[in-house]
PDB file of C-alpha atoms in Angstrom:
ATOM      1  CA  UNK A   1     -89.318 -33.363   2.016  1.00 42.00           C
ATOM      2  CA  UNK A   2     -88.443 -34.084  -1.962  1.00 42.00           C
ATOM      3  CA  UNK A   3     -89.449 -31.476  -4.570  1.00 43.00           C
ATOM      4  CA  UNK A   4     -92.092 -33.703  -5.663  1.00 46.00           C
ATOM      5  CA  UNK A   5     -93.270 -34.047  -2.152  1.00 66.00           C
ATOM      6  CA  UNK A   6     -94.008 -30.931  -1.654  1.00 75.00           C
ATOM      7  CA  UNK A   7     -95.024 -29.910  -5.144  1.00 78.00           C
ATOM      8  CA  UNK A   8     -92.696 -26.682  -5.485  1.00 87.00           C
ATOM      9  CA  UNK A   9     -91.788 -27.560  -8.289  1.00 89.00           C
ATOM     10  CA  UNK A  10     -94.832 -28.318 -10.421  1.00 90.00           C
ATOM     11  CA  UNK A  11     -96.321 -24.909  -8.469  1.00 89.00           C
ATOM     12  CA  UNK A  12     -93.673 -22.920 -10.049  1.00 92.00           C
ATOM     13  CA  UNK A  13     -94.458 -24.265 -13.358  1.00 94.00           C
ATOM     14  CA  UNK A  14     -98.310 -24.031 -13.427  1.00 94.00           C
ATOM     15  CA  UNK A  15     -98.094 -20.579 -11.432  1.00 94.00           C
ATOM     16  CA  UNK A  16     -95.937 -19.206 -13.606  1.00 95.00           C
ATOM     17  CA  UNK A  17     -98.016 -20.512 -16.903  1.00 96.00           C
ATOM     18  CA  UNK A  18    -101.178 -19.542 -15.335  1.00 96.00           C
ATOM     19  CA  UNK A  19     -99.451 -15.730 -14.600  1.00 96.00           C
ATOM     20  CA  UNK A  20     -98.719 -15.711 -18.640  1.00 96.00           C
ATOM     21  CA  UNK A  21    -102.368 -16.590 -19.647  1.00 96.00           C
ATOM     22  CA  UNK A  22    -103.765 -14.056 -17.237  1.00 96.00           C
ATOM     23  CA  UNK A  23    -101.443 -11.646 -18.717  1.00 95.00           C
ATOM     24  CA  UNK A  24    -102.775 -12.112 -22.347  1.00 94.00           C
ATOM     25  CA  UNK A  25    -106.195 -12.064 -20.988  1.00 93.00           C
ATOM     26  CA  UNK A  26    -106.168  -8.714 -19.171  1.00 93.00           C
ATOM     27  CA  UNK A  27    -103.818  -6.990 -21.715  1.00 91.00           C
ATOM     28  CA  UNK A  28    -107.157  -8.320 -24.475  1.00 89.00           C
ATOM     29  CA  UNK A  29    -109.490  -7.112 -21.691  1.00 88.00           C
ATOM     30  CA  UNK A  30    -107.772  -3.146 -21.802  1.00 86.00           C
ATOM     31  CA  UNK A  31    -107.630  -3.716 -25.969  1.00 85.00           C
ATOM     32  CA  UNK A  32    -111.263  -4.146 -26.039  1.00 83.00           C
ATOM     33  CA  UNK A  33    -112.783  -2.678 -23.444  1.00 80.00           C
ATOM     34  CA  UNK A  34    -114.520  -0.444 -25.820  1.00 74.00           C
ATOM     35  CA  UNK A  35    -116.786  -3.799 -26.666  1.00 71.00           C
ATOM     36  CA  UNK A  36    -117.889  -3.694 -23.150  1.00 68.00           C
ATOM     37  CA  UNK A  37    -121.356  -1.606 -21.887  1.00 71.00           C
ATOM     38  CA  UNK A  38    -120.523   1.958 -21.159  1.00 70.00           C
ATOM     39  CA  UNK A  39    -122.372   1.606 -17.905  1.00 71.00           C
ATOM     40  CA  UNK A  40    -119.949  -0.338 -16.787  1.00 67.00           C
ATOM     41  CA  UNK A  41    -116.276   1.272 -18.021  1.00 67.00           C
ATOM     42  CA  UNK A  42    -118.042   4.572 -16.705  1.00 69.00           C
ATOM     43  CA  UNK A  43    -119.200   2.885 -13.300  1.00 74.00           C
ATOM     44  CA  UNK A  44    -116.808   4.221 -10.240  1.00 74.00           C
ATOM     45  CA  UNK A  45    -114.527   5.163 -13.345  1.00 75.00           C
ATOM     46  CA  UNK A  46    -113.658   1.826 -14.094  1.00 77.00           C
ATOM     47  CA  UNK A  47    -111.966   0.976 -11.252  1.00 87.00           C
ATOM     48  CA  UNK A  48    -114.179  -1.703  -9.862  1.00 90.00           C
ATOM     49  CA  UNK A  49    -113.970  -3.785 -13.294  1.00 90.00           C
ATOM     50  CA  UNK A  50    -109.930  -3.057 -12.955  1.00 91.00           C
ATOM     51  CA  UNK A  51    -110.744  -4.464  -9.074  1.00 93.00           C
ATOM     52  CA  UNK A  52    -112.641  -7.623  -9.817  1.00 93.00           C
ATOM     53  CA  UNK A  53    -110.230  -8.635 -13.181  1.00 94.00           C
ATOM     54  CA  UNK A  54    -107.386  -8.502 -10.230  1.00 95.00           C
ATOM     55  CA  UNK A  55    -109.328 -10.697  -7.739  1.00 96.00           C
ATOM     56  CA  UNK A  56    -109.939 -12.980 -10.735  1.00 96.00           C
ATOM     57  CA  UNK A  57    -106.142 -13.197 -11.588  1.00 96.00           C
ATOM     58  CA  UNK A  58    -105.381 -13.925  -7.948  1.00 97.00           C
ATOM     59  CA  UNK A  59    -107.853 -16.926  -8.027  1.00 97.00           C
ATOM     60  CA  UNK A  60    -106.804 -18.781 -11.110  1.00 96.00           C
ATOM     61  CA  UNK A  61    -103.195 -18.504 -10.170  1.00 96.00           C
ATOM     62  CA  UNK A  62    -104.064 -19.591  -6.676  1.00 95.00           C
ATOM     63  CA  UNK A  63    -106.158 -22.330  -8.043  1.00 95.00           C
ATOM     64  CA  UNK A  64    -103.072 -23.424 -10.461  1.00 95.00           C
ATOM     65  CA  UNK A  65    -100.572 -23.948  -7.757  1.00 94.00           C
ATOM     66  CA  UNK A  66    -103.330 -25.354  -5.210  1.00 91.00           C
ATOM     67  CA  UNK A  67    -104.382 -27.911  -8.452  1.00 91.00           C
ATOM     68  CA  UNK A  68    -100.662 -29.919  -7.205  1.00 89.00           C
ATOM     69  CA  UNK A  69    -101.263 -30.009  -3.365  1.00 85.00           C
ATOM     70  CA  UNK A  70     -98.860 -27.895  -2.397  1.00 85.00           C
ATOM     71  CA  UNK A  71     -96.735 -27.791   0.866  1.00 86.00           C
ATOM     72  CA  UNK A  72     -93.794 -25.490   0.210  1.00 88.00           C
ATOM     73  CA  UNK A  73     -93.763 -22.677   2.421  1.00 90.00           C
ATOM     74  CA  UNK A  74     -91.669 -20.919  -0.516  1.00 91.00           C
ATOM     75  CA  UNK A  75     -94.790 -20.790  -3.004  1.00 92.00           C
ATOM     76  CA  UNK A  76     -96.759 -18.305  -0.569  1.00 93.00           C
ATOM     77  CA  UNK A  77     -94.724 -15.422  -1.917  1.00 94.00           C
ATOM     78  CA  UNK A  78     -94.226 -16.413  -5.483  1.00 95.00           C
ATOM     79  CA  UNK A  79     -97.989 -16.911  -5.591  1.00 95.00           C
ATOM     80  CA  UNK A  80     -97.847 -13.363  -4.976  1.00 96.00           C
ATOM     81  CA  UNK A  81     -95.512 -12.247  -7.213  1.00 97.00           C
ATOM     82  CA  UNK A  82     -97.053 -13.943 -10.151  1.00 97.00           C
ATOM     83  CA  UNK A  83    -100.384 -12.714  -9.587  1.00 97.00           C
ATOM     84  CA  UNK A  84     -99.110  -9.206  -8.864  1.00 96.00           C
ATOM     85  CA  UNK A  85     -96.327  -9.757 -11.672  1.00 95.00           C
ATOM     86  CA  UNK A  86     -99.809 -10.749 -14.173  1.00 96.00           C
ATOM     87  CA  UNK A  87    -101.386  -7.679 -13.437  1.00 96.00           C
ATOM     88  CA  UNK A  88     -98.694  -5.040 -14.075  1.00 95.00           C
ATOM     89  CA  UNK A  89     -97.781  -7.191 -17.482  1.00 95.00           C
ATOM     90  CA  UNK A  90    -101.232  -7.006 -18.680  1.00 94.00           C
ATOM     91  CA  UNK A  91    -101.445  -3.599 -17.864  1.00 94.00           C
ATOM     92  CA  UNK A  92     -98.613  -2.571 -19.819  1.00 93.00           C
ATOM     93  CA  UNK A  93     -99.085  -4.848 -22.312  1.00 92.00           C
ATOM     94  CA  UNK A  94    -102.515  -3.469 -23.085  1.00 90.00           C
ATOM     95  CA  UNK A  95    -101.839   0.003 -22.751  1.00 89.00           C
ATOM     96  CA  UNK A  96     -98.545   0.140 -25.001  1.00 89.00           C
ATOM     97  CA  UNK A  97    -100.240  -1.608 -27.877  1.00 88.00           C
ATOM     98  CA  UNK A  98    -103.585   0.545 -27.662  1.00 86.00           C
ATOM     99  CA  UNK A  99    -101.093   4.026 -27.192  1.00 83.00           C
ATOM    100  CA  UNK A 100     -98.716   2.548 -30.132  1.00 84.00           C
ATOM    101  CA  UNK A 101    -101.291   2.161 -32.479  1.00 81.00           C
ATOM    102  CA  UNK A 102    -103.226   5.340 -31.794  1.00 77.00           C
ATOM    103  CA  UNK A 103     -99.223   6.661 -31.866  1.00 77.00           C
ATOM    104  CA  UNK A 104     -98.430   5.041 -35.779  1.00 69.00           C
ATOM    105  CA  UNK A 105    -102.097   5.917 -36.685  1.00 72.00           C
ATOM    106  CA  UNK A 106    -102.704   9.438 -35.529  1.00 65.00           C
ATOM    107  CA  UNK A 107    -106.187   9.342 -37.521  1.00 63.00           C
ATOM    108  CA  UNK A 108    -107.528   6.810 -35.596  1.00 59.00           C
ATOM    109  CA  UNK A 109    -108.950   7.015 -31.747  1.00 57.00           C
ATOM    110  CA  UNK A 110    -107.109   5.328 -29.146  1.00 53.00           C
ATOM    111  CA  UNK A 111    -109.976   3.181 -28.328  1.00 59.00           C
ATOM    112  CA  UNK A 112    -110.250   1.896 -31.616  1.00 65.00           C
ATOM    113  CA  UNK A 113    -108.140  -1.011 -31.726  1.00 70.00           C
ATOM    114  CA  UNK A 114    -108.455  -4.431 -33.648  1.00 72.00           C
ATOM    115  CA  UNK A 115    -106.867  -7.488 -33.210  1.00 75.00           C
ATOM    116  CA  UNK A 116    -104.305  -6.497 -36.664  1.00 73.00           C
ATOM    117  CA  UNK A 117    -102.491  -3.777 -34.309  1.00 76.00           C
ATOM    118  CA  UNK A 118    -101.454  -6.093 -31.552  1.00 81.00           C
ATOM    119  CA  UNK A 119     -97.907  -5.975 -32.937  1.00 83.00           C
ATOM    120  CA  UNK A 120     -94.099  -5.932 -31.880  1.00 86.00           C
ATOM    121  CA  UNK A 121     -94.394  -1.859 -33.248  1.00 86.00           C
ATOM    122  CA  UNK A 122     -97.138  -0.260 -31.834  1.00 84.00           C
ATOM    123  CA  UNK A 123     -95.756  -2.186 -28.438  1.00 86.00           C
ATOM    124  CA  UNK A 124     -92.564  -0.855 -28.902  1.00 87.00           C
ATOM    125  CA  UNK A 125     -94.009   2.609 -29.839  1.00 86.00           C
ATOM    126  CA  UNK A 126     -96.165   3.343 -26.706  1.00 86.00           C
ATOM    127  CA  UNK A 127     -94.181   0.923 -24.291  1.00 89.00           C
ATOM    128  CA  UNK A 128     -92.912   4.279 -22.528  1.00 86.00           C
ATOM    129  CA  UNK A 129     -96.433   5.747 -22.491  1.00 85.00           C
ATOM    130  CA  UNK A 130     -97.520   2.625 -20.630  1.00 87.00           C
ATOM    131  CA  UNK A 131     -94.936   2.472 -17.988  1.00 88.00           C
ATOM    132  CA  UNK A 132     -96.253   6.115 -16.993  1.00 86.00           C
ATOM    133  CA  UNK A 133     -98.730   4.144 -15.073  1.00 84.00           C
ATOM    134  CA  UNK A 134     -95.859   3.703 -12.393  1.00 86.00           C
ATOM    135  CA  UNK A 135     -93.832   6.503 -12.663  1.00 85.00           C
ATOM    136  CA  UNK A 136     -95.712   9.156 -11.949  1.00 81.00           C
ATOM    137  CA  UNK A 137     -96.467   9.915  -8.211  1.00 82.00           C
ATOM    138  CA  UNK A 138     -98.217   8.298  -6.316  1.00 83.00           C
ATOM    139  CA  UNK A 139    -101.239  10.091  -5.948  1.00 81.00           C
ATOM    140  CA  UNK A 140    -101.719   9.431 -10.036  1.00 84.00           C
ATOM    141  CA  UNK A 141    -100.689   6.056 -10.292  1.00 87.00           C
ATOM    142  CA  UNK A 142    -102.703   4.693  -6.994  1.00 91.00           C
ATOM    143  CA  UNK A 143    -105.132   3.095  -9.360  1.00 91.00           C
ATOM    144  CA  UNK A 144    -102.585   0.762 -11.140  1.00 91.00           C
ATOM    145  CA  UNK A 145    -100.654   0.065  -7.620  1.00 93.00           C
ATOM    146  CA  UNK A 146    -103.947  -0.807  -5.833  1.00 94.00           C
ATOM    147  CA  UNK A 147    -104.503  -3.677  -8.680  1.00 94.00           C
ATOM    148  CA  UNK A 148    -101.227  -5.037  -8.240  1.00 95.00           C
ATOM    149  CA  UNK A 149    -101.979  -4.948  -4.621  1.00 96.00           C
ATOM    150  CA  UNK A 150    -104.819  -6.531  -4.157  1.00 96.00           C
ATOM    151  CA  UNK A 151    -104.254  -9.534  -6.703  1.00 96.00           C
ATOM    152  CA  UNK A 152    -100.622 -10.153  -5.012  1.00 97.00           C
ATOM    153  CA  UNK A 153    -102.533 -10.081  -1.537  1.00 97.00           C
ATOM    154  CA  UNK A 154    -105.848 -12.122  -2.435  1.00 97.00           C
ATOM    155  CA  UNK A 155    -103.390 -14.670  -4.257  1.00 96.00           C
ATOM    156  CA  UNK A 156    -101.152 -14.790  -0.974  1.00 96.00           C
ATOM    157  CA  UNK A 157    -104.158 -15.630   1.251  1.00 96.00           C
ATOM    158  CA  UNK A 158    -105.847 -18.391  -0.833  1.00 96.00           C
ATOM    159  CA  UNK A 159    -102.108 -20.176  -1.507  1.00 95.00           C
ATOM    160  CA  UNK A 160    -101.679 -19.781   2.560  1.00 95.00           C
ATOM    161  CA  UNK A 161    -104.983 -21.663   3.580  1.00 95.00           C
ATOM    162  CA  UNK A 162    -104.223 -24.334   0.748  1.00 92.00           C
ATOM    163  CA  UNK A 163    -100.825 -25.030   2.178  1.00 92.00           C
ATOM    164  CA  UNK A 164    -101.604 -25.039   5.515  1.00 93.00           C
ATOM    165  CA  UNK A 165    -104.450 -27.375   4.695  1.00 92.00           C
ATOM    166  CA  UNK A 166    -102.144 -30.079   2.668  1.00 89.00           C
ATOM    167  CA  UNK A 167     -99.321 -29.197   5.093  1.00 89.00           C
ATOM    168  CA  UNK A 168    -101.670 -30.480   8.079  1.00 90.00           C
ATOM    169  CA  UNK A 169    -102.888 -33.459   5.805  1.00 88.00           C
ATOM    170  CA  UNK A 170     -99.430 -34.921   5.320  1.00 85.00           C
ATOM    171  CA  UNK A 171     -98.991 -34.517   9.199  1.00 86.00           C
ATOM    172  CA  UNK A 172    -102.132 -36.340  10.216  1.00 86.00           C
ATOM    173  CA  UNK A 173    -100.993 -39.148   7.336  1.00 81.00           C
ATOM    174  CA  UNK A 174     -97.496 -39.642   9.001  1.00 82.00           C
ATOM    175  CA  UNK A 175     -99.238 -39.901  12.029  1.00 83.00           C
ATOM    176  CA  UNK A 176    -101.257 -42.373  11.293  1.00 80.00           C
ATOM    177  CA  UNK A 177     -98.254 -44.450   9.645  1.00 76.00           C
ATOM    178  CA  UNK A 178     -95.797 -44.006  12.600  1.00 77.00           C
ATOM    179  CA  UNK A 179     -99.034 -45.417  14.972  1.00 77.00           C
ATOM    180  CA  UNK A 180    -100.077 -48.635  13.112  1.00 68.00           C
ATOM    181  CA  UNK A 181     -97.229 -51.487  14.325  1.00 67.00           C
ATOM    182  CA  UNK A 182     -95.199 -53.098  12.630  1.00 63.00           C
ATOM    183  CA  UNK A 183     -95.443 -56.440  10.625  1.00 62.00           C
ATOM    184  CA  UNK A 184     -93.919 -59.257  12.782  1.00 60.00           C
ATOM    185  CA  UNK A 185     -90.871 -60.564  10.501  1.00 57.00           C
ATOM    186  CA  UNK A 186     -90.705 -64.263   9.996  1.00 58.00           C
ATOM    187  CA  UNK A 187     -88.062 -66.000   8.378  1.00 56.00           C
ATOM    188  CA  UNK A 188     -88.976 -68.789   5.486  1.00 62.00           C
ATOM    189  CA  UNK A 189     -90.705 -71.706   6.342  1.00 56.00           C
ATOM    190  CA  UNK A 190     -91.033 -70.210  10.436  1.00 55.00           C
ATOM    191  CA  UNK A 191     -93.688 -71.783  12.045  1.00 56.00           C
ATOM    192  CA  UNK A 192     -96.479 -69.121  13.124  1.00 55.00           C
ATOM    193  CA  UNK A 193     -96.120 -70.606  17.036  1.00 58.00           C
ATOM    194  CA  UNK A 194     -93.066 -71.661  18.235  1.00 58.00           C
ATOM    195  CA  UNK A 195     -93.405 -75.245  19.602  1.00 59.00           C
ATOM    196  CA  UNK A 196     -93.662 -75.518  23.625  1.00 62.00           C
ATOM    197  CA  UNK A 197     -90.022 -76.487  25.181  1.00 61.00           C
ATOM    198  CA  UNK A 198     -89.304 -79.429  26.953  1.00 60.00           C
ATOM    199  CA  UNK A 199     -88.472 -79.531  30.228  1.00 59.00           C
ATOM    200  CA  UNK A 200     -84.593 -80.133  30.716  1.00 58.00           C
ATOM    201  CA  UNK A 201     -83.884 -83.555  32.359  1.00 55.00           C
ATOM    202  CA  UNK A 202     -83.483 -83.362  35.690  1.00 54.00           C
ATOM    203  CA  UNK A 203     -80.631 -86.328  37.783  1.00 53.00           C
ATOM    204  CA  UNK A 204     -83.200 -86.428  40.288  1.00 55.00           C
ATOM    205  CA  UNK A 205     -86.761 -86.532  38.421  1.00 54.00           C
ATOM    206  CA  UNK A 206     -87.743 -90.394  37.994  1.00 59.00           C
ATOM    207  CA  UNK A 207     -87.016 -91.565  34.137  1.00 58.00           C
ATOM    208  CA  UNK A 208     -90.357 -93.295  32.839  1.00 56.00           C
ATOM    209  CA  UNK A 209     -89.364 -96.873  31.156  1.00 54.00           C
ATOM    210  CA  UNK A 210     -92.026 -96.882  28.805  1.00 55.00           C
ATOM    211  CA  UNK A 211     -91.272 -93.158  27.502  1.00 53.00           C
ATOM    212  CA  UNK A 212     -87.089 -93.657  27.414  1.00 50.00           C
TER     213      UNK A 212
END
């Protein structure tokens, strides 16, 4: 089955741009979260708006790579990966720019961040402050892992019933071609019924005057 066949290709391409855009959006989200309603960064601790950004970074990636009716096995775990991959980059993304600025402006809070400090600097500046969301153990960093989880899994399921649903498509269309019959082949100028053959002459059968 060719590339375009099977649509890896074009999956890895709009997976991988939809991964980037949902990226930028989440590391904005953690920038600004200070515009949202208290009630609901303070609600379970913010861990069911961390929750439902994941599930909605597994479904636009999933719907990305399902937009080219896909049929590569292979995209199940990239699908994954970029939605688990999108999740972690935002994170850090988000985190090292708000922790760099607070960092390079010591007078400001941490939560006050405008769109002027997402630079190269304050990323640099607090990148090492964000990865801490990893590398502590476990039982501090569950939060961050359980994102990455569940957006890696959610995007893994949706991929899996869209592939098995083109995959079982294509097999019902080949079916359907290998049962029609084929065209009869006639050459040029071939007569659509073949004229009725004479019987041979026979030394014995009685030869009609009239006819011969």
């Amino acid at each position: 089955m060719s590339h375009k066949r099977s649509g890896l290709l074009s999956g890895l391409l709009t997976g991988l741009l939809a991964a980037l855009l949902c990226a930028a959006g989440l590391g904005a989200a953690i920038l600004f979260q200070q515009r949202l309603p208290a009630a609901v960064m303070t609600f379970g601790g913010g861990l069911p708006v961390s929750l439902a950004l994941s599930l909605l970074i597994a479904v636009v990636v999933a719907l990305a790579i399902g937009a080219v009716r896909p049929s590569s096995l292979t995209l199940l775990p990239l699908a994954a990966l970029y939605a688990g991959g999108a999740v972690a980059a935002g994170q850090i993304t988000g985190k090292a720019v708000m922790d760099g600025a607070a960092l390079r402006t010591p007078q400001r809070s941490t939560m006050d961040v405008t769109v002027g400090d997402v630079t190269l600097e304050n990323f640099n500046a607090g990148l090492g402050d964000a990865l801490s969301l990893y590398r502590g153990a476990l039982t501090q960093t569950w939060a961050a892992w359980l994102c990455i989880a569940v957006a890696a899994l959610a995007a893994l399921a949706l991929v899996t019933l869209r592939v098995t649903r083109v995959r079982r498509a294509l097999r019902a269309e080949r079916a359907a071609e290998e049962a029609e019959p084929e065209p009869e082949y006639r050459a040029p100028f071939e007569p659509a019924q073949q004229p009725t053959p004479k019987p041979s002459a026979d030394l014995f059968t009685p030869r009609d005057p009239a006819r011969d």
